[in-house]
mmCIF file of C-alpha atoms and ligand atoms in Angstrom:
data_model
loop_
_atom_site.group_PDB
_atom_site.id
_atom_site.type_symbol
_atom_site.label_atom_id
_atom_site.label_comp_id
_atom_site.label_asym_id
_atom_site.label_seq_id
_atom_site.Cartn_x
_atom_site.Cartn_y
_atom_site.Cartn_z
ATOM 1 C CA UNK A 1 25.616 -2.514 -9.985
ATOM 2 C CA UNK A 2 21.857 -2.630 -9.418
ATOM 3 C CA UNK A 3 19.724 0.483 -9.654
ATOM 4 C CA UNK A 4 17.555 1.519 -6.718
ATOM 5 C CA UNK A 5 14.449 0.195 -8.483
ATOM 6 C CA UNK A 6 16.119 -3.156 -9.251
ATOM 7 C CA UNK A 7 17.324 -3.497 -5.673
ATOM 8 C CA UNK A 8 13.866 -2.704 -4.353
ATOM 9 C CA UNK A 9 12.225 -5.280 -6.651
ATOM 10 C CA UNK A 10 14.746 -7.960 -5.676
ATOM 11 C CA UNK A 11 14.185 -7.307 -1.981
ATOM 12 C CA UNK A 12 10.392 -7.170 -2.191
ATOM 13 C CA UNK A 13 10.332 -10.434 -4.132
ATOM 14 C CA UNK A 14 11.433 -12.119 -0.875
ATOM 15 C CA UNK A 15 8.781 -10.555 1.372
ATOM 16 C CA UNK A 16 6.755 -13.611 2.505
ATOM 17 C CA UNK A 17 3.453 -12.998 4.239
ATOM 18 C CA UNK A 18 3.855 -13.350 8.016
ATOM 19 C CA UNK A 19 1.407 -15.428 10.092
ATOM 20 C CA UNK A 20 -1.251 -13.775 12.240
ATOM 21 C CA UNK A 21 -1.864 -13.554 15.973
ATOM 22 C CA UNK A 22 -4.607 -12.209 18.203
ATOM 23 C CA UNK A 23 -3.761 -9.234 20.446
ATOM 24 C CA UNK A 24 -5.727 -7.059 22.864
ATOM 25 C CA UNK A 25 -6.959 -3.958 21.027
ATOM 26 C CA UNK A 26 -5.171 -1.935 23.710
ATOM 27 C CA UNK A 27 -1.853 -3.383 22.509
ATOM 28 C CA UNK A 28 -2.560 -3.213 18.773
ATOM 29 C CA UNK A 29 -1.389 0.331 18.028
ATOM 30 C CA UNK A 30 1.080 0.351 15.128
ATOM 31 C CA UNK A 31 0.267 -3.226 14.105
ATOM 32 C CA UNK A 32 -1.119 -4.350 10.736
ATOM 33 C CA UNK A 33 -4.717 -5.588 10.801
ATOM 34 C CA UNK A 34 -5.217 -8.968 9.129
ATOM 35 C CA UNK A 35 -9.006 -9.344 9.316
ATOM 36 C CA UNK A 36 -11.859 -7.291 7.893
ATOM 37 C CA UNK A 37 -13.794 -5.552 10.631
ATOM 38 C CA UNK A 38 -17.511 -5.182 10.001
ATOM 39 C CA UNK A 39 -20.019 -3.220 11.960
ATOM 40 C CA UNK A 40 -22.572 -5.458 13.670
ATOM 41 C CA UNK A 41 -25.208 -2.692 13.534
ATOM 42 C CA UNK A 42 -26.135 0.435 11.650
ATOM 43 C CA UNK A 43 -23.987 3.516 12.283
ATOM 44 C CA UNK A 44 -25.377 5.452 13.978
ATOM 45 C CA UNK A 45 -27.444 2.664 15.559
ATOM 46 C CA UNK A 46 -30.424 5.010 16.092
ATOM 47 C CA UNK A 47 -31.556 8.508 15.074
ATOM 48 C CA UNK A 48 -29.140 10.457 17.217
ATOM 49 C CA UNK A 49 -29.388 14.098 18.352
ATOM 50 C CA UNK A 50 -26.349 16.145 17.349
ATOM 51 C CA UNK A 51 -27.177 19.158 19.559
ATOM 52 C CA UNK A 52 -28.537 19.795 23.050
ATOM 53 C CA UNK A 53 -32.004 21.340 22.718
ATOM 54 C CA UNK A 54 -35.564 20.156 22.200
ATOM 55 C CA UNK A 55 -36.978 17.365 20.037
ATOM 56 C CA UNK A 56 -40.251 18.162 18.280
ATOM 57 C CA UNK A 57 -42.565 16.810 15.607
ATOM 58 C CA UNK A 58 -41.869 19.324 12.807
ATOM 59 C CA UNK A 59 -44.731 21.842 12.644
ATOM 60 C CA UNK A 60 -43.897 25.126 10.869
ATOM 61 C CA UNK A 61 -47.116 26.740 12.086
ATOM 62 C CA UNK A 62 -46.292 26.146 15.760
ATOM 63 C CA UNK A 63 -43.713 28.118 17.812
ATOM 64 C CA UNK A 64 -44.480 26.948 21.328
ATOM 65 C CA UNK A 65 -44.215 23.405 22.691
ATOM 66 C CA UNK A 66 -45.002 22.005 26.143
ATOM 67 C CA UNK A 67 -42.042 20.094 27.642
ATOM 68 C CA UNK A 68 -43.061 16.496 28.331
ATOM 69 C CA UNK A 69 -39.743 15.227 29.654
ATOM 70 C CA UNK A 70 -36.019 14.909 29.123
ATOM 71 C CA UNK A 71 -34.375 12.513 26.690
ATOM 72 C CA UNK A 72 -30.838 11.819 27.904
ATOM 73 C CA UNK A 73 -28.032 9.883 26.163
ATOM 74 C CA UNK A 74 -27.904 6.270 27.288
ATOM 75 C CA UNK A 75 -31.693 5.905 27.671
ATOM 76 C CA UNK A 76 -34.164 4.211 25.382
ATOM 77 C CA UNK A 77 -36.400 6.515 23.358
ATOM 78 C CA UNK A 78 -39.357 8.150 25.110
ATOM 79 C CA UNK A 79 -42.603 8.823 23.272
ATOM 80 C CA UNK A 80 -44.117 12.204 22.478
ATOM 81 C CA UNK A 81 -47.692 12.116 23.809
ATOM 82 C CA UNK A 82 -48.871 15.203 21.975
ATOM 83 C CA UNK A 83 -47.779 16.859 18.687
ATOM 84 C CA UNK A 84 -47.742 20.164 20.588
ATOM 85 C CA UNK A 85 -45.332 18.646 23.089
ATOM 86 C CA UNK A 86 -41.539 18.284 23.063
ATOM 87 C CA UNK A 87 -38.711 16.608 24.940
ATOM 88 C CA UNK A 88 -35.591 18.339 26.030
ATOM 89 C CA UNK A 89 -32.894 16.254 24.348
ATOM 90 C CA UNK A 90 -29.164 15.880 24.867
ATOM 91 C CA UNK A 91 -26.452 15.298 22.250
ATOM 92 C CA UNK A 92 -26.098 11.573 21.630
ATOM 93 C CA UNK A 93 -29.606 10.773 22.834
ATOM 94 C CA UNK A 94 -32.212 8.805 20.837
ATOM 95 C CA UNK A 95 -34.822 10.852 19.083
ATOM 96 C CA UNK A 96 -38.113 10.247 20.969
ATOM 97 C CA UNK A 97 -40.787 8.324 19.091
ATOM 98 C CA UNK A 98 -43.057 10.855 17.373
ATOM 99 C CA UNK A 99 -40.331 13.527 17.072
ATOM 100 C CA UNK A 100 -38.337 14.151 13.870
ATOM 101 C CA UNK A 101 -36.493 17.421 14.401
ATOM 102 C CA UNK A 102 -34.122 18.906 17.003
ATOM 103 C CA UNK A 103 -33.985 22.614 17.786
ATOM 104 C CA UNK A 104 -30.821 23.618 19.655
ATOM 105 C CA UNK A 105 -31.064 25.488 22.966
ATOM 106 C CA UNK A 106 -29.514 28.528 21.247
ATOM 107 C CA UNK A 107 -32.722 28.883 19.183
ATOM 108 C CA UNK A 108 -35.170 28.280 22.045
ATOM 109 C CA UNK A 109 -36.438 30.141 25.097
ATOM 110 C CA UNK A 110 -37.663 28.003 27.965
ATOM 111 C CA UNK A 111 -40.036 29.265 30.656
ATOM 112 C CA UNK A 112 -42.810 27.715 32.787
ATOM 113 C CA UNK A 113 -42.432 24.237 31.312
ATOM 114 C CA UNK A 114 -42.748 25.499 27.752
ATOM 115 C CA UNK A 115 -40.209 25.963 24.950
ATOM 116 C CA UNK A 116 -40.636 28.809 22.454
ATOM 117 C CA UNK A 117 -38.718 28.597 19.162
ATOM 118 C CA UNK A 118 -37.175 31.881 18.006
ATOM 119 C CA UNK A 119 -35.386 30.890 14.783
ATOM 120 C CA UNK A 120 -36.281 29.176 11.504
ATOM 121 C CA UNK A 121 -36.375 25.364 11.651
ATOM 122 C CA UNK A 122 -35.850 22.788 8.907
ATOM 123 C CA UNK A 123 -37.566 19.412 9.085
ATOM 124 C CA UNK A 124 -35.170 16.744 10.309
ATOM 125 C CA UNK A 125 -32.418 19.133 11.405
ATOM 126 C CA UNK A 126 -29.742 18.117 13.965
ATOM 127 C CA UNK A 127 -30.493 14.424 13.701
ATOM 128 C CA UNK A 128 -27.799 12.013 12.588
ATOM 129 C CA UNK A 129 -29.999 9.323 11.054
ATOM 130 C CA UNK A 130 -29.717 5.623 11.828
ATOM 131 C CA UNK A 131 -27.498 3.951 9.218
ATOM 132 C CA UNK A 132 -26.506 7.246 7.584
ATOM 133 C CA UNK A 133 -22.774 6.403 7.910
ATOM 134 C CA UNK A 134 -22.726 2.608 7.498
ATOM 135 C CA UNK A 135 -25.269 -0.240 7.396
ATOM 136 C CA UNK A 136 -25.017 -3.337 9.615
ATOM 137 C CA UNK A 137 -22.575 -5.760 7.947
ATOM 138 C CA UNK A 138 -20.578 -3.079 6.131
ATOM 139 C CA UNK A 139 -16.787 -3.340 6.336
ATOM 140 C CA UNK A 140 -15.316 -0.618 8.548
ATOM 141 C CA UNK A 141 -11.664 -1.608 8.239
ATOM 142 C CA UNK A 142 -10.120 -3.831 5.610
ATOM 143 C CA UNK A 143 -7.359 -6.323 6.294
ATOM 144 C CA UNK A 144 -4.068 -4.574 5.596
ATOM 145 C CA UNK A 145 -4.922 -1.400 7.516
ATOM 146 C CA UNK A 146 -2.164 -0.031 9.734
ATOM 147 C CA UNK A 147 -3.661 0.524 13.161
ATOM 148 C CA UNK A 148 -3.272 4.189 14.010
ATOM 149 C CA UNK A 149 -5.556 6.296 16.205
ATOM 150 C CA UNK A 150 -8.644 6.343 13.909
ATOM 151 C CA UNK A 151 -8.483 2.598 13.262
ATOM 152 C CA UNK A 152 -8.099 1.742 16.957
ATOM 153 C CA UNK A 153 -11.087 3.952 17.778
ATOM 154 C CA UNK A 154 -13.164 2.308 15.030
ATOM 155 C CA UNK A 155 -12.263 -1.203 16.217
ATOM 156 C CA UNK A 156 -13.339 -0.296 19.735
ATOM 157 C CA UNK A 157 -16.565 1.256 18.405
ATOM 158 C CA UNK A 158 -17.304 -2.130 16.824
ATOM 159 C CA UNK A 159 -16.955 -3.655 20.285
ATOM 160 C CA UNK A 160 -13.752 -5.581 19.555
ATOM 161 C CA UNK A 161 -11.521 -6.183 22.558
ATOM 162 C CA UNK A 162 -9.098 -8.315 20.508
ATOM 163 C CA UNK A 163 -7.862 -8.004 16.936
ATOM 164 C CA UNK A 164 -6.212 -10.348 14.465
ATOM 165 C CA UNK A 165 -2.967 -8.729 13.392
ATOM 166 C CA UNK A 166 0.263 -9.748 11.680
ATOM 167 C CA UNK A 167 2.688 -11.562 13.925
ATOM 168 C CA UNK A 168 5.810 -9.443 13.622
ATOM 169 C CA UNK A 169 9.190 -11.036 13.000
ATOM 170 C CA UNK A 170 11.614 -11.172 15.868
ATOM 171 C CA UNK A 171 14.716 -9.436 14.534
ATOM 172 C CA UNK A 172 18.344 -9.253 15.575
ATOM 173 C CA UNK A 173 19.689 -5.725 15.206
ATOM 174 C CA UNK A 174 23.449 -5.955 15.127
ATOM 175 C CA UNK A 175 26.134 -3.273 15.237
ATOM 176 C CA UNK A 176 29.528 -4.305 13.959
ATOM 177 C CA UNK A 177 32.663 -2.350 14.782
ATOM 178 C CA UNK A 178 35.553 -2.259 17.300
ATOM 179 C CA UNK A 179 34.925 1.447 17.822
ATOM 180 C CA UNK A 180 31.435 1.005 19.332
ATOM 181 C CA UNK A 181 30.709 1.484 23.055
ATOM 182 C CA UNK A 182 27.292 1.463 24.677
ATOM 183 C CA UNK A 183 25.644 4.719 25.761
ATOM 184 C CA UNK A 184 26.168 5.248 29.471
ATOM 185 C CA UNK A 185 29.798 4.059 29.297
ATOM 186 C CA UNK A 186 32.507 6.710 28.802
ATOM 187 C CA UNK A 187 33.726 6.983 25.186
ATOM 188 C CA UNK A 188 37.357 7.583 24.220
ATOM 189 C CA UNK A 189 37.899 10.030 21.344
ATOM 190 C CA UNK A 190 38.284 7.137 18.921
ATOM 191 C CA UNK A 191 35.073 5.479 20.069
ATOM 192 C CA UNK A 192 31.455 6.098 19.120
ATOM 193 C CA UNK A 193 28.031 4.915 20.239
ATOM 194 C CA UNK A 194 26.169 2.254 18.263
ATOM 195 C CA UNK A 195 23.449 4.799 17.556
ATOM 196 C CA UNK A 196 22.350 3.076 14.343
ATOM 197 C CA UNK A 197 21.129 0.025 16.199
ATOM 198 C CA UNK A 198 19.037 2.158 18.519
ATOM 199 C CA UNK A 199 17.622 4.106 15.592
ATOM 200 C CA UNK A 200 16.761 0.869 13.808
ATOM 201 C CA UNK A 201 15.065 -0.513 16.884
ATOM 202 C CA UNK A 202 13.004 2.678 17.212
ATOM 203 C CA UNK A 203 11.960 2.396 13.568
ATOM 204 C CA UNK A 204 11.002 -1.259 14.035
ATOM 205 C CA UNK A 205 8.908 -0.414 17.075
ATOM 206 C CA UNK A 206 7.099 2.222 15.007
ATOM 207 C CA UNK A 207 6.318 -0.405 12.370
ATOM 208 C CA UNK A 208 4.757 -2.747 14.897
ATOM 209 C CA UNK A 209 7.838 -4.983 15.252
ATOM 210 C CA UNK A 210 8.718 -4.555 18.924
ATOM 211 C CA UNK A 211 10.620 -7.817 19.367
ATOM 212 C CA UNK A 212 14.209 -6.836 18.763
ATOM 213 C CA UNK A 213 17.435 -8.390 20.039
ATOM 214 C CA UNK A 214 20.209 -5.779 20.061
ATOM 215 C CA UNK A 215 23.747 -7.080 19.688
ATOM 216 C CA UNK A 216 27.186 -5.526 19.258
ATOM 217 C CA UNK A 217 30.035 -7.396 17.566
ATOM 218 C CA UNK A 218 33.748 -6.663 17.144
ATOM 219 C CA UNK A 219 35.541 -6.523 13.781
ATOM 220 C CA UNK A 220 36.608 -10.147 14.123
ATOM 221 C CA UNK A 221 35.513 -12.556 11.394
ATOM 222 C CA UNK A 222 35.223 -15.689 13.516
ATOM 223 C CA UNK A 223 33.377 -13.933 16.335
ATOM 224 C CA UNK A 224 31.053 -12.291 13.806
ATOM 225 C CA UNK A 225 30.357 -15.660 12.246
ATOM 226 C CA UNK A 226 29.706 -17.429 15.557
ATOM 227 C CA UNK A 227 27.513 -14.670 16.938
ATOM 228 C CA UNK A 228 25.495 -14.291 13.730
ATOM 229 C CA UNK A 229 24.936 -18.026 13.641
ATOM 230 C CA UNK A 230 23.357 -17.871 17.129
ATOM 231 C CA UNK A 231 21.429 -14.693 16.385
ATOM 232 C CA UNK A 232 19.948 -16.126 13.193
ATOM 233 C CA UNK A 233 19.029 -19.308 15.024
ATOM 234 C CA UNK A 234 17.051 -17.375 17.662
ATOM 235 C CA UNK A 235 15.488 -14.738 15.394
ATOM 236 C CA UNK A 236 13.396 -14.519 12.223
ATOM 237 C CA UNK A 237 15.937 -12.289 10.478
ATOM 238 C CA UNK A 238 18.624 -9.706 11.074
ATOM 239 C CA UNK A 239 19.477 -6.095 10.383
ATOM 240 C CA UNK A 240 23.183 -5.381 10.554
ATOM 241 C CA UNK A 241 24.918 -2.066 10.503
ATOM 242 C CA UNK A 242 28.620 -1.661 9.724
ATOM 243 C CA UNK A 243 31.380 -3.890 8.422
ATOM 244 C CA UNK A 244 29.879 -4.325 4.966
ATOM 245 C CA UNK A 245 32.063 -2.041 2.796
ATOM 246 C CA UNK A 246 35.433 -2.714 1.156
ATOM 247 C CA UNK A 247 37.675 -1.898 4.117
ATOM 248 C CA UNK A 248 40.277 -4.218 5.619
ATOM 249 C CA UNK A 249 37.961 -4.869 8.601
ATOM 250 C CA UNK A 250 34.672 -5.322 6.768
ATOM 251 C CA UNK A 251 34.014 -8.974 7.531
ATOM 252 C CA UNK A 252 30.216 -9.099 7.421
ATOM 253 C CA UNK A 253 29.540 -10.285 3.833
ATOM 254 C CA UNK A 254 32.149 -13.082 4.141
ATOM 255 C CA UNK A 255 30.766 -14.255 7.485
ATOM 256 C CA UNK A 256 27.214 -14.280 6.160
ATOM 257 C CA UNK A 257 28.181 -16.275 3.103
ATOM 258 C CA UNK A 258 30.043 -18.836 5.216
ATOM 259 C CA UNK A 259 26.846 -19.208 7.246
ATOM 260 C CA UNK A 260 24.971 -20.160 4.078
ATOM 261 C CA UNK A 261 23.139 -16.870 3.695
ATOM 262 C CA UNK A 262 22.394 -16.594 -0.031
ATOM 263 C CA UNK A 263 23.389 -13.187 -1.382
ATOM 264 C CA UNK A 264 20.567 -11.501 -3.267
ATOM 265 C CA UNK A 265 22.332 -8.207 -3.765
ATOM 266 C CA UNK A 266 25.504 -6.422 -2.787
ATOM 267 C CA UNK A 267 26.052 -2.790 -3.797
ATOM 268 C CA UNK A 268 23.413 -0.494 -5.217
ATOM 269 C CA UNK A 269 23.953 2.552 -7.455
ATOM 270 C CA UNK A 270 23.040 5.000 -4.703
ATOM 271 C CA UNK A 271 24.616 7.542 -2.390
ATOM 272 C CA UNK A 272 24.703 7.135 0.508
ATOM 273 C CA UNK A 273 24.373 3.406 1.055
ATOM 274 C CA UNK A 274 26.249 1.974 -1.939
ATOM 275 C CA UNK A 275 27.635 -1.121 -0.116
ATOM 276 C CA UNK A 276 24.183 -2.338 0.984
ATOM 277 C CA UNK A 277 23.901 -6.137 1.157
ATOM 278 C CA UNK A 278 20.799 -8.318 1.279
ATOM 279 C CA UNK A 279 20.487 -12.071 1.497
ATOM 280 C CA UNK A 280 18.326 -14.936 2.696
ATOM 281 C CA UNK A 281 19.555 -17.152 5.529
ATOM 282 C CA UNK A 282 18.612 -20.847 5.848
ATOM 283 C CA UNK A 283 15.028 -21.050 7.082
ATOM 284 C CA UNK A 284 14.004 -18.217 4.753
ATOM 285 C CA UNK A 285 15.260 -15.513 7.106
ATOM 286 C CA UNK A 286 15.985 -12.118 5.577
ATOM 287 C CA UNK A 287 19.303 -10.466 6.375
ATOM 288 C CA UNK A 288 19.951 -6.825 5.596
ATOM 289 C CA UNK A 289 23.540 -5.685 6.070
ATOM 290 C CA UNK A 290 23.473 -1.912 5.937
ATOM 291 C CA UNK A 291 26.501 0.335 5.604
ATOM 292 C CA UNK A 292 27.490 1.718 9.015
ATOM 293 C CA UNK A 293 27.506 5.407 8.233
ATOM 294 C CA UNK A 294 24.499 6.640 10.180
ATOM 295 C CA UNK A 295 22.738 8.386 7.299
ATOM 296 C CA UNK A 296 23.305 5.333 5.079
ATOM 297 C CA UNK A 297 21.808 2.994 7.666
ATOM 298 C CA UNK A 298 18.667 5.052 8.195
ATOM 299 C CA UNK A 299 18.128 5.876 4.542
ATOM 300 C CA UNK A 300 18.522 2.210 3.551
ATOM 301 C CA UNK A 301 16.115 1.198 6.290
ATOM 302 C CA UNK A 302 13.431 3.611 5.123
ATOM 303 C CA UNK A 303 13.981 2.973 1.429
ATOM 304 C CA UNK A 304 14.194 -0.846 1.509
ATOM 305 C CA UNK A 305 13.661 -2.491 4.887
ATOM 306 C CA UNK A 306 10.482 -0.635 5.747
ATOM 307 C CA UNK A 307 8.600 -1.567 2.543
ATOM 308 C CA UNK A 308 9.883 -5.127 2.882
ATOM 309 C CA UNK A 309 8.532 -5.400 6.429
ATOM 310 C CA UNK A 310 5.219 -3.746 5.604
ATOM 311 C CA UNK A 311 4.693 -6.130 2.695
ATOM 312 C CA UNK A 312 5.567 -9.130 4.926
ATOM 313 C CA UNK A 313 3.116 -7.923 7.540
ATOM 314 C CA UNK A 314 0.402 -7.740 4.899
ATOM 315 C CA UNK A 315 0.011 -3.962 5.009
ATOM 316 C CA UNK A 316 -1.961 -2.468 2.135
ATOM 317 C CA UNK A 317 0.541 -0.941 -0.317
ATOM 318 C CA UNK A 318 0.803 2.806 0.057
ATOM 319 C CA UNK A 319 1.335 5.062 -2.945
ATOM 320 C CA UNK A 320 4.792 6.616 -3.130
ATOM 321 C CA UNK A 321 4.958 10.173 -1.878
ATOM 322 C CA UNK A 322 6.268 13.074 -3.950
ATOM 323 C CA UNK A 323 7.288 16.607 -3.064
ATOM 324 C CA UNK A 324 8.202 19.722 -5.060
ATOM 325 C CA UNK A 325 11.847 20.808 -4.902
ATOM 326 C CA UNK A 326 12.145 24.222 -3.267
ATOM 327 C CA UNK A 327 15.485 24.678 -5.048
ATOM 328 C CA UNK A 328 17.327 23.187 -8.026
ATOM 329 C CA UNK A 329 19.115 19.898 -7.339
ATOM 330 C CA UNK A 330 22.315 18.740 -8.983
ATOM 331 C CA UNK A 331 22.041 14.993 -9.644
ATOM 332 C CA UNK A 332 24.921 12.513 -9.753
ATOM 333 C CA UNK A 333 25.713 11.143 -13.238
ATOM 334 C CA UNK A 334 25.360 7.480 -12.246
ATOM 335 C CA UNK A 335 24.058 7.198 -8.659
ATOM 336 C CA UNK A 336 20.653 7.912 -7.152
ATOM 337 C CA UNK A 337 21.146 10.527 -4.449
ATOM 338 C CA UNK A 338 19.252 10.378 -1.159
ATOM 339 C CA UNK A 339 19.282 13.909 0.240
ATOM 340 C CA UNK A 340 17.986 14.955 3.672
ATOM 341 C CA UNK A 341 15.452 17.762 3.391
ATOM 342 C CA UNK A 342 13.326 20.044 5.444
ATOM 343 C CA UNK A 343 9.838 20.934 4.255
ATOM 344 C CA UNK A 344 8.930 24.587 3.879
ATOM 345 C CA UNK A 345 6.150 26.450 2.067
ATOM 346 C CA UNK A 346 7.904 25.891 -1.309
ATOM 347 C CA UNK A 347 8.493 22.177 -0.762
ATOM 348 C CA UNK A 348 11.723 20.287 -0.104
ATOM 349 C CA UNK A 349 14.642 22.452 1.047
ATOM 350 C CA UNK A 350 18.007 20.659 1.098
ATOM 351 C CA UNK A 351 19.392 20.281 4.582
ATOM 352 C CA UNK A 352 22.966 21.493 5.028
ATOM 353 C CA UNK A 353 24.722 18.177 5.207
ATOM 354 C CA UNK A 354 28.310 16.958 5.208
ATOM 355 C CA UNK A 355 27.787 13.450 3.885
ATOM 356 C CA UNK A 356 26.697 10.112 5.230
ATOM 357 C CA UNK A 357 28.533 10.466 8.553
ATOM 358 C CA UNK A 358 26.672 13.685 9.392
ATOM 359 C CA UNK A 359 23.880 12.254 11.512
ATOM 360 C CA UNK A 360 23.490 15.577 13.325
ATOM 361 C CA UNK A 361 21.941 17.004 10.132
ATOM 362 C CA UNK A 362 19.056 14.567 10.421
ATOM 363 C CA UNK A 363 17.758 15.915 13.717
ATOM 364 C CA UNK A 364 15.985 18.837 12.092
ATOM 365 C CA UNK A 365 15.155 17.109 8.819
ATOM 366 C CA UNK A 366 11.691 15.851 7.878
ATOM 367 C CA UNK A 367 12.899 13.060 5.608
ATOM 368 C CA UNK A 368 14.902 12.638 2.420
ATOM 369 C CA UNK A 369 14.302 12.967 -1.276
ATOM 370 C CA UNK A 370 15.453 10.740 -4.072
ATOM 371 C CA UNK A 371 17.274 12.374 -7.006
ATOM 372 C CA UNK A 372 17.658 9.871 -9.870
ATOM 373 C CA UNK A 373 20.957 9.852 -11.769
ATOM 374 C CA UNK A 374 21.211 12.344 -14.613
ATOM 375 C CA UNK A 375 23.276 14.978 -16.379
ATOM 376 C CA UNK A 376 21.140 18.076 -15.913
ATOM 377 C CA UNK A 377 19.893 19.831 -12.806
ATOM 378 C CA UNK A 378 16.435 19.013 -11.458
ATOM 379 C CA UNK A 379 14.769 22.437 -11.530
ATOM 380 C CA UNK A 380 13.059 24.088 -8.576
ATOM 381 C CA UNK A 381 9.377 23.163 -8.605
ATOM 382 C CA UNK A 382 9.955 19.696 -10.080
ATOM 383 C CA UNK A 383 8.422 16.813 -8.193
ATOM 384 C CA UNK A 384 10.673 14.126 -6.644
ATOM 385 C CA UNK A 385 10.157 11.000 -4.526
ATOM 386 C CA UNK A 386 9.965 11.841 -0.839
ATOM 387 C CA UNK A 387 10.488 9.542 2.156
ATOM 388 C CA UNK A 388 9.442 11.026 5.483
ATOM 389 C CA UNK A 389 10.824 9.945 8.826
ATOM 390 C CA UNK A 390 7.500 8.533 9.949
ATOM 391 C CA UNK A 391 9.062 6.005 12.264
HETATM 392 P P1 AMP B 11 31.556 0.671 8.292
HETATM 393 O O1 AMP B 11 30.284 0.434 7.515
HETATM 394 O O2 AMP B 11 31.849 -0.395 9.293
HETATM 395 O O3 AMP B 11 32.704 0.974 7.380
HETATM 396 O O4 AMP B 11 31.305 1.980 9.149
HETATM 397 C C1 AMP B 11 31.170 3.239 8.560
HETATM 398 C C2 AMP B 11 31.060 4.281 9.633
HETATM 399 O O5 AMP B 11 29.852 4.049 10.372
HETATM 400 C C3 AMP B 11 32.169 4.292 10.638
HETATM 401 O O6 AMP B 11 32.485 5.650 10.965
HETATM 402 C C4 AMP B 11 31.571 3.583 11.826
HETATM 403 O O7 AMP B 11 32.168 3.995 13.032
HETATM 404 C C5 AMP B 11 30.127 3.993 11.749
HETATM 405 N N1 AMP B 11 29.248 3.005 12.384
HETATM 406 C C6 AMP B 11 29.301 1.668 12.217
HETATM 407 N N2 AMP B 11 28.349 1.053 12.948
HETATM 408 C C7 AMP B 11 27.677 2.028 13.594
HETATM 409 C C8 AMP B 11 26.593 2.054 14.509
HETATM 410 N N3 AMP B 11 25.960 0.939 14.910
HETATM 411 N N4 AMP B 11 26.152 3.242 14.969
HETATM 412 C C9 AMP B 11 26.753 4.377 14.571
HETATM 413 N N5 AMP B 11 27.773 4.422 13.709
HETATM 414 C C10 AMP B 11 28.249 3.269 13.232
HETATM 415 MG MG1 MG B 12 33.455 -0.762 10.491
#
């Protein structure tokens, strides 16, 4: 059986770079940028006041200045006529020609058209100088950036109404099981909701892959085969949940193989999620068949599918995250354990959890940790791999 690291390497080896598309910046949140964005001008583009107050030509010997006018944001720079003069100036306004220092209103008294300074002043204070942050032509965002709030704001600051981003795959998300009934319909005691598929779709949306076709299939090998054939035809890949273990009704691996999907791995030395299956369908389409237990499905998605998708989208690789164990952890002798945790001041606190069917335990968890196989306890304070529920 493959180790977690071997499974990850085998999966990532198949992550082919997706093509790009142009989208409105307004619709680009969560997507992966695929162009460098440069600033077309210095940042700031002019010497910019950072406080409301007065703009003066620095003169330590002088305390009183005659007000010549007001310099507002959104206006071109005025000109000081007289070194004993000043402009009232607003935050974000251009420094008037001839001035080099801003004194905030808090440090000034204004009466009869004159401003009197009542606090020490340093030359050049409260001016954010042209080009201090970036020079025209500098790269603001590199290709591979995930577009979150700061990146969207920066793209807009550069005047870009459209962005070149990765074209996400269109994915079939398939639940397999006779026991599954849609939310909204009444459920008999022996029935459950296909919650995994909805969780997977939510995760895909968070990764900038909004095009998802949800499907639900019975435990019937020929219907699974026929439906998967259509779904793979219409989509760029598939995520399946359920029907992949060793039970009498687990028909997914057989159906996929009959459809010509080449198995890359089946079973990983991990708990939960041991039966995980991954293969490549004709047309180079990835197929992940995840075990149906809800914790298994989500853990396998975050541990394997998410990095696979991010690499395909061209996202810059992120360093793995680690967290200190708030308590000692008993490893499994041969399997990597994925354990839901909650973060507290000491680090990762194990969530009370009754195994891979206990999805209710995830609601209050922050993510899961990875305990490699071993014979001795991982002591409190030791650092372990951490995967947060960030989508
Ligand atoms: P299986 O992998 O088919 O053996 O399923 C393992 C467990 O996961 C069973 O209790 C199933 O009812 C449950 N399960 C399978 N598919 C889903 C799904 N889409 N959503 C929630 N639970 C599921
Ligand atoms: Mg099943």
